[in-house]
PDB file of C-alpha atoms in Angstrom:
ATOM      1  CA  MET A1376      15.309  67.539  16.985  1.00  0.00           C
ATOM      2  CA  LEU A1377      18.592  65.834  17.838  1.00  0.00           C
ATOM      3  CA  ASN A1378      18.856  64.696  21.432  1.00  0.00           C
ATOM      4  CA  LEU A1379      21.932  66.151  23.186  1.00  0.00           C
ATOM      5  CA  GLU A1380      22.632  63.091  25.333  1.00  0.00           C
ATOM      6  CA  ARG A1381      22.536  60.822  22.269  1.00  0.00           C
ATOM      7  CA  LEU A1382      24.950  63.144  20.496  1.00  0.00           C
ATOM      8  CA  ARG A1383      27.168  62.924  23.568  1.00  0.00           C
ATOM      9  CA  THR A1384      27.050  59.125  23.276  1.00  0.00           C
ATOM     10  CA  LEU A1385      27.989  59.289  19.589  1.00  0.00           C
ATOM     11  CA  ASP A1386      30.846  61.671  20.401  1.00  0.00           C
ATOM     12  CA  ALA A1387      32.129  59.262  23.057  1.00  0.00           C
ATOM     13  CA  LEU A1388      31.986  56.382  20.568  1.00  0.00           C
ATOM     14  CA  ALA A1389      33.976  58.394  18.026  1.00  0.00           C
ATOM     15  CA  ARG A1390      36.587  59.369  20.630  1.00  0.00           C
ATOM     16  CA  HIS A1391      36.975  56.002  22.362  1.00  0.00           C
ATOM     17  CA  GLY A1392      36.533  53.800  19.302  1.00  0.00           C
ATOM     18  CA  SER A1393      34.390  51.150  20.985  1.00  0.00           C
ATOM     19  CA  VAL A1394      31.102  50.673  22.827  1.00  0.00           C
ATOM     20  CA  SER A1395      32.914  49.564  25.988  1.00  0.00           C
ATOM     21  CA  GLY A1396      35.279  52.531  25.825  1.00  0.00           C
ATOM     22  CA  ALA A1397      32.362  54.937  25.374  1.00  0.00           C
ATOM     23  CA  ALA A1398      30.530  53.316  28.285  1.00  0.00           C
ATOM     24  CA  ASP A1399      33.582  53.708  30.546  1.00  0.00           C
ATOM     25  CA  GLY A1400      34.028  57.337  29.494  1.00  0.00           C
ATOM     26  CA  LEU A1401      30.364  58.159  30.105  1.00  0.00           C
ATOM     27  CA  HIS A1402      30.150  56.032  33.298  1.00  0.00           C
ATOM     28  CA  VAL A1403      27.188  54.041  31.946  1.00  0.00           C
ATOM     29  CA  THR A1404      26.652  50.435  30.858  1.00  0.00           C
ATOM     30  CA  THR A1405      27.390  49.153  27.356  1.00  0.00           C
ATOM     31  CA  SER A1406      23.675  48.378  27.062  1.00  0.00           C
ATOM     32  CA  ALA A1407      22.847  52.048  27.708  1.00  0.00           C
ATOM     33  CA  VAL A1408      25.273  53.109  24.959  1.00  0.00           C
ATOM     34  CA  SER A1409      23.700  50.655  22.484  1.00  0.00           C
ATOM     35  CA  GLN A1410      20.196  51.835  23.364  1.00  0.00           C
ATOM     36  CA  GLN A1411      21.108  55.497  22.917  1.00  0.00           C
ATOM     37  CA  MET A1412      22.688  54.777  19.551  1.00  0.00           C
ATOM     38  CA  ALA A1413      19.649  52.790  18.373  1.00  0.00           C
ATOM     39  CA  LYS A1414      17.404  55.726  19.284  1.00  0.00           C
ATOM     40  CA  LEU A1415      19.718  58.175  17.512  1.00  0.00           C
ATOM     41  CA  GLU A1416      19.681  56.047  14.347  1.00  0.00           C
ATOM     42  CA  ARG A1417      15.876  56.115  14.393  1.00  0.00           C
ATOM     43  CA  GLU A1418      15.913  59.895  14.858  1.00  0.00           C
ATOM     44  CA  VAL A1419      18.173  60.540  11.866  1.00  0.00           C
ATOM     45  CA  GLY A1420      16.839  57.705   9.727  1.00  0.00           C
ATOM     46  CA  GLN A1421      20.316  56.391   8.846  1.00  0.00           C
ATOM     47  CA  ARG A1422      22.720  53.698   9.995  1.00  0.00           C
ATOM     48  CA  LEU A1423      25.400  55.256  12.164  1.00  0.00           C
ATOM     49  CA  LEU A1424      27.164  52.056  13.246  1.00  0.00           C
ATOM     50  CA  ALA A1425      28.301  49.006  11.309  1.00  0.00           C
ATOM     51  CA  LYS A1426      29.773  45.747  12.558  1.00  0.00           C
ATOM     52  CA  ASN A1427      33.546  45.530  12.429  1.00  0.00           C
ATOM     53  CA  GLY A1428      34.737  42.082  13.465  1.00  0.00           C
ATOM     54  CA  ARG A1429      33.693  41.655  17.087  1.00  0.00           C
ATOM     55  CA  GLY A1430      33.200  45.399  17.503  1.00  0.00           C
ATOM     56  CA  VAL A1431      31.603  48.290  15.648  1.00  0.00           C
ATOM     57  CA  ARG A1432      32.722  51.211  13.503  1.00  0.00           C
ATOM     58  CA  LEU A1433      31.091  54.456  12.488  1.00  0.00           C
ATOM     59  CA  THR A1434      29.525  54.580   9.034  1.00  0.00           C
ATOM     60  CA  ASP A1435      30.100  57.588   6.784  1.00  0.00           C
ATOM     61  CA  ALA A1436      26.899  59.104   8.175  1.00  0.00           C
ATOM     62  CA  GLY A1437      28.096  58.298  11.696  1.00  0.00           C
ATOM     63  CA  ARG A1438      31.424  60.044  11.177  1.00  0.00           C
ATOM     64  CA  LEU A1439      29.705  63.073   9.643  1.00  0.00           C
ATOM     65  CA  LEU A1440      27.262  63.393  12.543  1.00  0.00           C
ATOM     66  CA  ALA A1441      30.070  62.776  15.064  1.00  0.00           C
ATOM     67  CA  GLU A1442      31.991  65.767  13.671  1.00  0.00           C
ATOM     68  CA  HIS A1443      28.905  67.934  14.137  1.00  0.00           C
ATOM     69  CA  ALA A1444      28.343  66.444  17.614  1.00  0.00           C
ATOM     70  CA  ALA A1445      31.853  67.445  18.726  1.00  0.00           C
ATOM     71  CA  ARG A1446      31.235  71.042  17.619  1.00  0.00           C
ATOM     72  CA  ILE A1447      27.773  71.133  19.196  1.00  0.00           C
ATOM     73  CA  LEU A1448      29.047  69.811  22.531  1.00  0.00           C
ATOM     74  CA  SER A1449      31.902  72.334  22.473  1.00  0.00           C
ATOM     75  CA  GLN A1450      29.383  75.137  21.932  1.00  0.00           C
ATOM     76  CA  VAL A1451      27.244  73.805  24.786  1.00  0.00           C
ATOM     77  CA  GLU A1452      30.268  73.839  27.101  1.00  0.00           C
ATOM     78  CA  LEU A1453      31.107  77.369  25.974  1.00  0.00           C
ATOM     79  CA  ALA A1454      27.520  78.456  26.684  1.00  0.00           C
ATOM     80  CA  GLN A1455      27.680  76.898  30.141  1.00  0.00           C
ATOM     81  CA  SER A1456      30.987  78.664  30.788  1.00  0.00           C
ATOM     82  CA  ASP A1457      29.534  82.002  29.722  1.00  0.00           C
ATOM     83  CA  LEU A1458      26.464  81.525  31.932  1.00  0.00           C
ATOM     84  CA  GLU A1459      28.666  80.623  34.902  1.00  0.00           C
ATOM     85  CA  ALA A1460      30.863  83.645  34.180  1.00  0.00           C
ATOM     86  CA  GLN A1461      27.854  85.961  33.985  1.00  0.00           C
ATOM     87  CA  ARG A1462      26.486  84.616  37.261  1.00  0.00           C
ATOM     88  CA  GLY A1463      29.967  84.915  38.767  1.00  0.00           C
ATOM     89  CA  GLN A1464      29.384  82.088  41.227  1.00  0.00           C
ATOM     90  CA  VAL A1465      31.524  79.012  41.772  1.00  0.00           C
ATOM     91  CA  VAL A1466      28.875  76.294  41.607  1.00  0.00           C
ATOM     92  CA  GLY A1467      28.142  73.017  39.816  1.00  0.00           C
ATOM     93  CA  GLU A1468      30.420  70.017  39.359  1.00  0.00           C
ATOM     94  CA  LEU A1469      34.164  69.945  38.708  1.00  0.00           C
ATOM     95  CA  ARG A1470      36.159  66.825  37.760  1.00  0.00           C
ATOM     96  CA  LEU A1471      39.879  66.975  38.551  1.00  0.00           C
ATOM     97  CA  ALA A1472      42.668  64.603  37.548  1.00  0.00           C
ATOM     98  CA  ALA A1473      46.320  64.544  38.597  1.00  0.00           C
ATOM     99  CA  PHE A1474      49.393  62.305  38.475  1.00  0.00           C
ATOM    100  CA  PRO A1475      49.786  60.354  41.747  1.00  0.00           C
ATOM    101  CA  THR A1476      52.257  62.572  43.637  1.00  0.00           C
ATOM    102  CA  GLY A1477      50.388  65.644  42.403  1.00  0.00           C
ATOM    103  CA  ALA A1478      47.133  64.228  43.745  1.00  0.00           C
ATOM    104  CA  ARG A1479      48.762  63.321  47.071  1.00  0.00           C
ATOM    105  CA  GLY A1480      50.661  66.592  47.417  1.00  0.00           C
ATOM    106  CA  LEU A1481      48.020  69.059  46.181  1.00  0.00           C
ATOM    107  CA  PHE A1482      44.495  67.668  46.350  1.00  0.00           C
ATOM    108  CA  PRO A1483      43.969  67.442  50.145  1.00  0.00           C
ATOM    109  CA  ALA A1484      44.815  71.116  50.757  1.00  0.00           C
ATOM    110  CA  ALA A1485      43.239  72.337  47.495  1.00  0.00           C
ATOM    111  CA  LEU A1486      39.952  70.529  48.112  1.00  0.00           C
ATOM    112  CA  CYS A1487      39.742  71.873  51.660  1.00  0.00           C
ATOM    113  CA  HIS A1488      40.365  75.359  50.235  1.00  0.00           C
ATOM    114  CA  LEU A1489      37.546  74.924  47.714  1.00  0.00           C
ATOM    115  CA  ARG A1490      35.121  73.439  50.239  1.00  0.00           C
ATOM    116  CA  ALA A1491      35.679  76.319  52.668  1.00  0.00           C
ATOM    117  CA  ARG A1492      35.286  79.077  50.077  1.00  0.00           C
ATOM    118  CA  HIS A1493      32.858  77.511  47.595  1.00  0.00           C
ATOM    119  CA  PRO A1494      30.569  75.040  49.402  1.00  0.00           C
ATOM    120  CA  ALA A1495      28.161  74.883  46.430  1.00  0.00           C
ATOM    121  CA  LEU A1496      30.887  73.385  44.206  1.00  0.00           C
ATOM    122  CA  GLY A1497      30.997  69.605  43.978  1.00  0.00           C
ATOM    123  CA  VAL A1498      34.466  68.206  43.201  1.00  0.00           C
ATOM    124  CA  THR A1499      35.498  64.684  42.198  1.00  0.00           C
ATOM    125  CA  THR A1500      39.105  63.569  41.650  1.00  0.00           C
ATOM    126  CA  ALA A1501      41.069  60.786  39.995  1.00  0.00           C
ATOM    127  CA  GLU A1502      44.728  59.759  39.740  1.00  0.00           C
ATOM    128  CA  VAL A1503      45.766  59.831  36.061  1.00  0.00           C
ATOM    129  CA  GLU A1504      49.243  60.012  34.504  1.00  0.00           C
ATOM    130  CA  PRO A1505      49.981  63.190  32.484  1.00  0.00           C
ATOM    131  CA  ALA A1506      49.515  61.930  28.902  1.00  0.00           C
ATOM    132  CA  PRO A1507      46.168  60.167  29.494  1.00  0.00           C
ATOM    133  CA  ALA A1508      45.075  63.101  31.677  1.00  0.00           C
ATOM    134  CA  LEU A1509      45.509  65.450  28.703  1.00  0.00           C
ATOM    135  CA  ARG A1510      43.411  63.086  26.600  1.00  0.00           C
ATOM    136  CA  ALA A1511      40.744  62.984  29.311  1.00  0.00           C
ATOM    137  CA  VAL A1512      40.473  66.776  29.290  1.00  0.00           C
ATOM    138  CA  LEU A1513      40.301  66.856  25.493  1.00  0.00           C
ATOM    139  CA  ARG A1514      37.550  64.223  25.523  1.00  0.00           C
ATOM    140  CA  GLY A1515      35.616  66.057  28.211  1.00  0.00           C
ATOM    141  CA  ASP A1516      36.058  63.232  30.732  1.00  0.00           C
ATOM    142  CA  ALA A1517      37.861  65.647  33.098  1.00  0.00           C
ATOM    143  CA  ASP A1518      37.409  69.398  33.513  1.00  0.00           C
ATOM    144  CA  LEU A1519      40.951  70.135  34.699  1.00  0.00           C
ATOM    145  CA  ALA A1520      44.117  68.051  34.924  1.00  0.00           C
ATOM    146  CA  VAL A1521      47.285  68.602  36.926  1.00  0.00           C
ATOM    147  CA  VAL A1522      50.206  67.465  34.764  1.00  0.00           C
ATOM    148  CA  LEU A1523      53.977  67.830  34.777  1.00  0.00           C
ATOM    149  CA  ASP A1524      57.024  68.058  32.625  1.00  0.00           C
ATOM    150  CA  TRP A1525      60.740  68.458  33.329  1.00  0.00           C
ATOM    151  CA  TYR A1526      63.013  71.466  32.960  1.00  0.00           C
ATOM    152  CA  ASN A1527      64.672  69.798  29.946  1.00  0.00           C
ATOM    153  CA  LYS A1528      61.800  67.621  28.625  1.00  0.00           C
ATOM    154  CA  PRO A1529      58.515  69.462  27.914  1.00  0.00           C
ATOM    155  CA  LEU A1530      55.207  67.624  27.737  1.00  0.00           C
ATOM    156  CA  PRO A1531      53.428  68.479  24.452  1.00  0.00           C
ATOM    157  CA  VAL A1532      50.046  70.113  25.138  1.00  0.00           C
ATOM    158  CA  PRO A1533      47.529  69.677  22.286  1.00  0.00           C
ATOM    159  CA  ASP A1534      45.734  72.586  20.636  1.00  0.00           C
ATOM    160  CA  GLY A1535      42.445  73.501  22.261  1.00  0.00           C
ATOM    161  CA  LEU A1536      43.840  73.369  25.806  1.00  0.00           C
ATOM    162  CA  THR A1537      44.841  76.203  28.125  1.00  0.00           C
ATOM    163  CA  ARG A1538      47.362  75.836  30.928  1.00  0.00           C
ATOM    164  CA  ALA A1539      48.557  77.742  33.989  1.00  0.00           C
ATOM    165  CA  PRO A1540      51.634  77.094  36.170  1.00  0.00           C
ATOM    166  CA  ILE A1541      51.027  75.711  39.667  1.00  0.00           C
ATOM    167  CA  LEU A1542      54.551  75.261  41.053  1.00  0.00           C
ATOM    168  CA  ASP A1543      58.110  74.194  40.273  1.00  0.00           C
ATOM    169  CA  ASP A1544      58.856  71.009  42.186  1.00  0.00           C
ATOM    170  CA  PRO A1545      62.489  70.640  43.374  1.00  0.00           C
ATOM    171  CA  VAL A1546      64.083  67.220  42.944  1.00  0.00           C
ATOM    172  CA  ASP A1547      66.556  65.419  45.195  1.00  0.00           C
ATOM    173  CA  VAL A1548      68.373  62.112  44.899  1.00  0.00           C
ATOM    174  CA  ALA A1549      67.430  59.573  47.568  1.00  0.00           C
ATOM    175  CA  MET A1550      70.073  57.102  48.744  1.00  0.00           C
ATOM    176  CA  PRO A1551      70.810  54.801  51.681  1.00  0.00           C
ATOM    177  CA  ALA A1552      72.113  56.624  54.759  1.00  0.00           C
ATOM    178  CA  THR A1553      75.384  54.717  54.383  1.00  0.00           C
ATOM    179  CA  HIS A1554      75.946  55.939  50.813  1.00  0.00           C
ATOM    180  CA  ARG A1555      79.228  57.719  50.079  1.00  0.00           C
ATOM    181  CA  HIS A1556      77.330  60.916  49.094  1.00  0.00           C
ATOM    182  CA  ALA A1557      74.757  60.870  51.906  1.00  0.00           C
ATOM    183  CA  ASP A1558      76.381  63.717  53.888  1.00  0.00           C
ATOM    184  CA  ARG A1559      76.950  66.059  50.939  1.00  0.00           C
ATOM    185  CA  ALA A1560      75.161  69.412  50.689  1.00  0.00           C
ATOM    186  CA  GLU A1561      74.412  68.762  47.009  1.00  0.00           C
ATOM    187  CA  ALA A1562      75.359  66.394  44.199  1.00  0.00           C
ATOM    188  CA  ALA A1563      75.133  66.017  40.428  1.00  0.00           C
ATOM    189  CA  LEU A1564      73.181  63.209  38.782  1.00  0.00           C
ATOM    190  CA  GLU A1565      76.343  61.933  37.125  1.00  0.00           C
ATOM    191  CA  ASP A1566      77.879  61.441  40.593  1.00  0.00           C
ATOM    192  CA  PHE A1567      75.716  58.303  40.764  1.00  0.00           C
ATOM    193  CA  ALA A1568      76.989  56.774  37.519  1.00  0.00           C
ATOM    194  CA  ASP A1569      78.226  53.674  39.364  1.00  0.00           C
ATOM    195  CA  ASP A1570      75.010  53.108  41.340  1.00  0.00           C
ATOM    196  CA  ASP A1571      71.996  50.961  40.607  1.00  0.00           C
ATOM    197  CA  TRP A1572      68.950  53.094  39.806  1.00  0.00           C
ATOM    198  CA  ILE A1573      65.386  52.563  40.951  1.00  0.00           C
ATOM    199  CA  THR A1574      63.000  54.165  38.493  1.00  0.00           C
ATOM    200  CA  TRP A1575      59.556  54.041  36.903  1.00  0.00           C
ATOM    201  CA  GLY A1576      58.097  51.749  34.226  1.00  0.00           C
ATOM    202  CA  ASP A1577      59.572  51.604  30.723  1.00  0.00           C
ATOM    203  CA  ASP A1578      56.861  53.730  29.099  1.00  0.00           C
ATOM    204  CA  GLU A1579      56.584  56.321  31.878  1.00  0.00           C
ATOM    205  CA  PHE A1580      57.362  59.958  31.001  1.00  0.00           C
ATOM    206  CA  CYS A1581      59.591  60.361  34.094  1.00  0.00           C
ATOM    207  CA  HIS A1582      61.546  57.163  33.323  1.00  0.00           C
ATOM    208  CA  GLU A1583      62.277  58.434  29.805  1.00  0.00           C
ATOM    209  CA  TRP A1584      63.360  61.775  31.252  1.00  0.00           C
ATOM    210  CA  LEU A1585      65.838  60.128  33.628  1.00  0.00           C
ATOM    211  CA  LEU A1586      67.408  57.979  30.897  1.00  0.00           C
ATOM    212  CA  ASP A1587      67.637  60.918  28.456  1.00  0.00           C
ATOM    213  CA  THR A1588      69.140  63.222  31.109  1.00  0.00           C
ATOM    214  CA  LEU A1589      71.781  60.759  32.298  1.00  0.00           C
ATOM    215  CA  ARG A1590      72.718  59.804  28.743  1.00  0.00           C
ATOM    216  CA  SER A1591      73.125  63.501  27.887  1.00  0.00           C
ATOM    217  CA  LYS A1592      75.811  63.484  30.603  1.00  0.00           C
ATOM    218  CA  GLU A1593      77.444  60.406  29.009  1.00  0.00           C
ATOM    219  CA  VAL A1594      76.152  58.103  31.749  1.00  0.00           C
ATOM    220  CA  GLU A1595      74.407  54.850  30.838  1.00  0.00           C
ATOM    221  CA  PRO A1596      72.308  54.130  33.946  1.00  0.00           C
ATOM    222  CA  ARG A1597      72.045  50.661  35.431  1.00  0.00           C
ATOM    223  CA  VAL A1598      68.305  50.333  36.055  1.00  0.00           C
ATOM    224  CA  ALA A1599      67.949  47.590  38.647  1.00  0.00           C
ATOM    225  CA  HIS A1600      64.360  48.037  39.837  1.00  0.00           C
ATOM    226  CA  ARG A1601      61.179  49.681  38.564  1.00  0.00           C
ATOM    227  CA  ALA A1602      58.205  50.816  40.635  1.00  0.00           C
ATOM    228  CA  GLN A1603      55.303  53.120  39.825  1.00  0.00           C
ATOM    229  CA  GLU A1604      54.913  54.535  43.331  1.00  0.00           C
ATOM    230  CA  HIS A1605      57.531  56.785  44.923  1.00  0.00           C
ATOM    231  CA  ALA A1606      56.874  55.116  48.283  1.00  0.00           C
ATOM    232  CA  THR A1607      57.901  51.770  46.791  1.00  0.00           C
ATOM    233  CA  GLN A1608      61.016  53.285  45.248  1.00  0.00           C
ATOM    234  CA  LEU A1609      62.016  54.783  48.609  1.00  0.00           C
ATOM    235  CA  ALA A1610      61.412  51.443  50.357  1.00  0.00           C
ATOM    236  CA  LEU A1611      63.845  49.827  47.921  1.00  0.00           C
ATOM    237  CA  VAL A1612      66.355  52.597  48.624  1.00  0.00           C
ATOM    238  CA  ALA A1613      65.940  51.981  52.371  1.00  0.00           C
ATOM    239  CA  ALA A1614      66.797  48.324  51.739  1.00  0.00           C
ATOM    240  CA  GLY A1615      70.095  49.416  50.189  1.00  0.00           C
ATOM    241  CA  LEU A1616      69.126  48.344  46.652  1.00  0.00           C
ATOM    242  CA  GLY A1617      69.951  51.547  44.794  1.00  0.00           C
ATOM    243  CA  VAL A1618      69.245  55.267  44.447  1.00  0.00           C
ATOM    244  CA  CYS A1619      66.286  57.124  42.973  1.00  0.00           C
ATOM    245  CA  VAL A1620      65.097  60.567  41.961  1.00  0.00           C
ATOM    246  CA  ALA A1621      62.889  61.953  44.732  1.00  0.00           C
ATOM    247  CA  PRO A1622      60.684  64.956  43.866  1.00  0.00           C
ATOM    248  CA  ARG A1623      59.406  66.787  46.945  1.00  0.00           C
ATOM    249  CA  LEU A1624      55.751  67.139  45.922  1.00  0.00           C
ATOM    250  CA  GLY A1625      53.708  64.435  47.646  1.00  0.00           C
ATOM    251  CA  ARG A1626      56.833  62.719  48.980  1.00  0.00           C
ATOM    252  CA  GLY A1627      55.893  62.402  52.637  1.00  0.00           C
ATOM    253  CA  PRO A1628      58.257  61.349  55.444  1.00  0.00           C
ATOM    254  CA  LEU A1629      61.358  59.456  54.360  1.00  0.00           C
ATOM    255  CA  PRO A1630      61.773  55.853  55.536  1.00  0.00           C
ATOM    256  CA  ALA A1631      64.380  55.185  58.171  1.00  0.00           C
ATOM    257  CA  GLY A1632      67.808  54.738  56.654  1.00  0.00           C
ATOM    258  CA  VAL A1633      67.189  57.025  53.633  1.00  0.00           C
ATOM    259  CA  ARG A1634      68.888  60.356  52.986  1.00  0.00           C
ATOM    260  CA  THR A1635      68.148  62.903  50.255  1.00  0.00           C
ATOM    261  CA  VAL A1636      70.616  65.299  48.646  1.00  0.00           C
ATOM    262  CA  PRO A1637      69.555  68.232  46.415  1.00  0.00           C
ATOM    263  CA  VAL A1638      70.682  68.033  42.800  1.00  0.00           C
ATOM    264  CA  ARG A1639      73.334  70.646  42.072  1.00  0.00           C
ATOM    265  CA  GLN A1640      71.839  71.730  38.728  1.00  0.00           C
ATOM    266  CA  ALA A1641      68.504  72.616  40.426  1.00  0.00           C
ATOM    267  CA  VAL A1642      66.591  69.872  38.635  1.00  0.00           C
ATOM    268  CA  ARG A1643      62.871  70.660  38.767  1.00  0.00           C
ATOM    269  CA  ARG A1644      59.540  69.344  37.587  1.00  0.00           C
ATOM    270  CA  HIS A1645      57.145  71.973  36.224  1.00  0.00           C
ATOM    271  CA  VAL A1646      53.619  71.303  37.496  1.00  0.00           C
ATOM    272  CA  TYR A1647      50.683  73.019  35.846  1.00  0.00           C
ATOM    273  CA  ALA A1648      46.923  72.848  35.387  1.00  0.00           C
ATOM    274  CA  VAL A1649      45.336  72.211  31.985  1.00  0.00           C
ATOM    275  CA  TRP A1650      41.743  72.699  30.858  1.00  0.00           C
ATOM    276  CA  ARG A1651      39.759  73.108  27.646  1.00  0.00           C
ATOM    277  CA  ALA A1652      39.948  76.573  26.089  1.00  0.00           C
ATOM    278  CA  ASP A1653      36.177  76.638  25.654  1.00  0.00           C
ATOM    279  CA  ALA A1654      35.828  76.360  29.458  1.00  0.00           C
ATOM    280  CA  ASP A1655      38.233  79.215  30.111  1.00  0.00           C
ATOM    281  CA  ARG A1656      35.632  81.574  31.587  1.00  0.00           C
ATOM    282  CA  ARG A1657      34.218  79.108  34.133  1.00  0.00           C
ATOM    283  CA  PRO A1658      34.628  80.577  37.632  1.00  0.00           C
ATOM    284  CA  SER A1659      35.081  77.037  38.985  1.00  0.00           C
ATOM    285  CA  ILE A1660      38.181  76.573  36.812  1.00  0.00           C
ATOM    286  CA  ARG A1661      39.700  79.797  38.082  1.00  0.00           C
ATOM    287  CA  ALA A1662      38.841  78.854  41.665  1.00  0.00           C
ATOM    288  CA  ALA A1663      40.492  75.442  41.250  1.00  0.00           C
ATOM    289  CA  VAL A1664      43.685  76.980  39.860  1.00  0.00           C
ATOM    290  CA  GLU A1665      43.788  79.404  42.778  1.00  0.00           C
ATOM    291  CA  ALA A1666      43.303  76.529  45.259  1.00  0.00           C
ATOM    292  CA  LEU A1667      46.001  74.395  43.604  1.00  0.00           C
ATOM    293  CA  ARG A1668      48.471  77.290  43.677  1.00  0.00           C
ATOM    294  CA  ALA A1669      47.746  77.895  47.357  1.00  0.00           C
ATOM    295  CA  ALA A1670      48.390  74.182  48.018  1.00  0.00           C
ATOM    296  CA  GLY A1671      51.600  74.347  45.963  1.00  0.00           C
ATOM    297  CA  GLU A1672      52.953  77.151  48.147  1.00  0.00           C
ATOM    298  CA  GLN A1673      53.056  74.670  51.041  1.00  0.00           C
ATOM    299  CA  VAL A1674      55.500  72.340  49.227  1.00  0.00           C
ATOM    300  CA  ALA A1675      58.963  72.599  50.781  1.00  0.00           C
TER     301      ALA A1675
END
């Protein structure tokens, strides 16, 4: 008989590509991963791992068993979903992930909603950017992720995942209170062609969106400062160092000396929940989506 937890360890090794990565994904030590793999090799009577420089790789037998392990674990999750659906109760454990402003803007209200209506459900959360959050759901490291894309830049969602809309997040431009456009009722992004921009890191999805959008309007933005957190971006705006895009979800109070103006073209971020298709019938997933939507209705 193949042990399910050892198959889960093998699956994590195949997905993460290293013992340390598997240990992080399973929230165990590297020693525990090595011990589980040694026991699994004894069970099947074949070498599943081989040394590869300073790390390890799966042997042919390891890759073959890992493919079966992925299917077996998917069937186990489907069985659990069906049992939960038959029972019709929102119970068990649910792991949620969201990009930072999504976590800040949605999780407090959504978790209170879930706690009040489903006290037998245990929920844990983590801040994860959209692309790695999708990978976490695919790997089984998260049950549901809150991700985003832009009205003109969709985020590719891999096969095997299901998604549901949570809200459309309106976007403003934040600028110093002394800015020439600060008193306008609305403005276009290209109106800020001569300003310094404060944006995200080079490889961030939102940073790429901003560059692509401005360039589509024949504007080459001057990116003066980069910051991951919106609060940091707004602090730089308050210091008079540039302008930034300011989505409303999770934004919080504006610093003194900062004004926001809605974008004329109704620029929006689409925020939605994503989960594995084989978990589609879990009542806890449906309850989480309902809670997130209720939280989203509170966003101005």
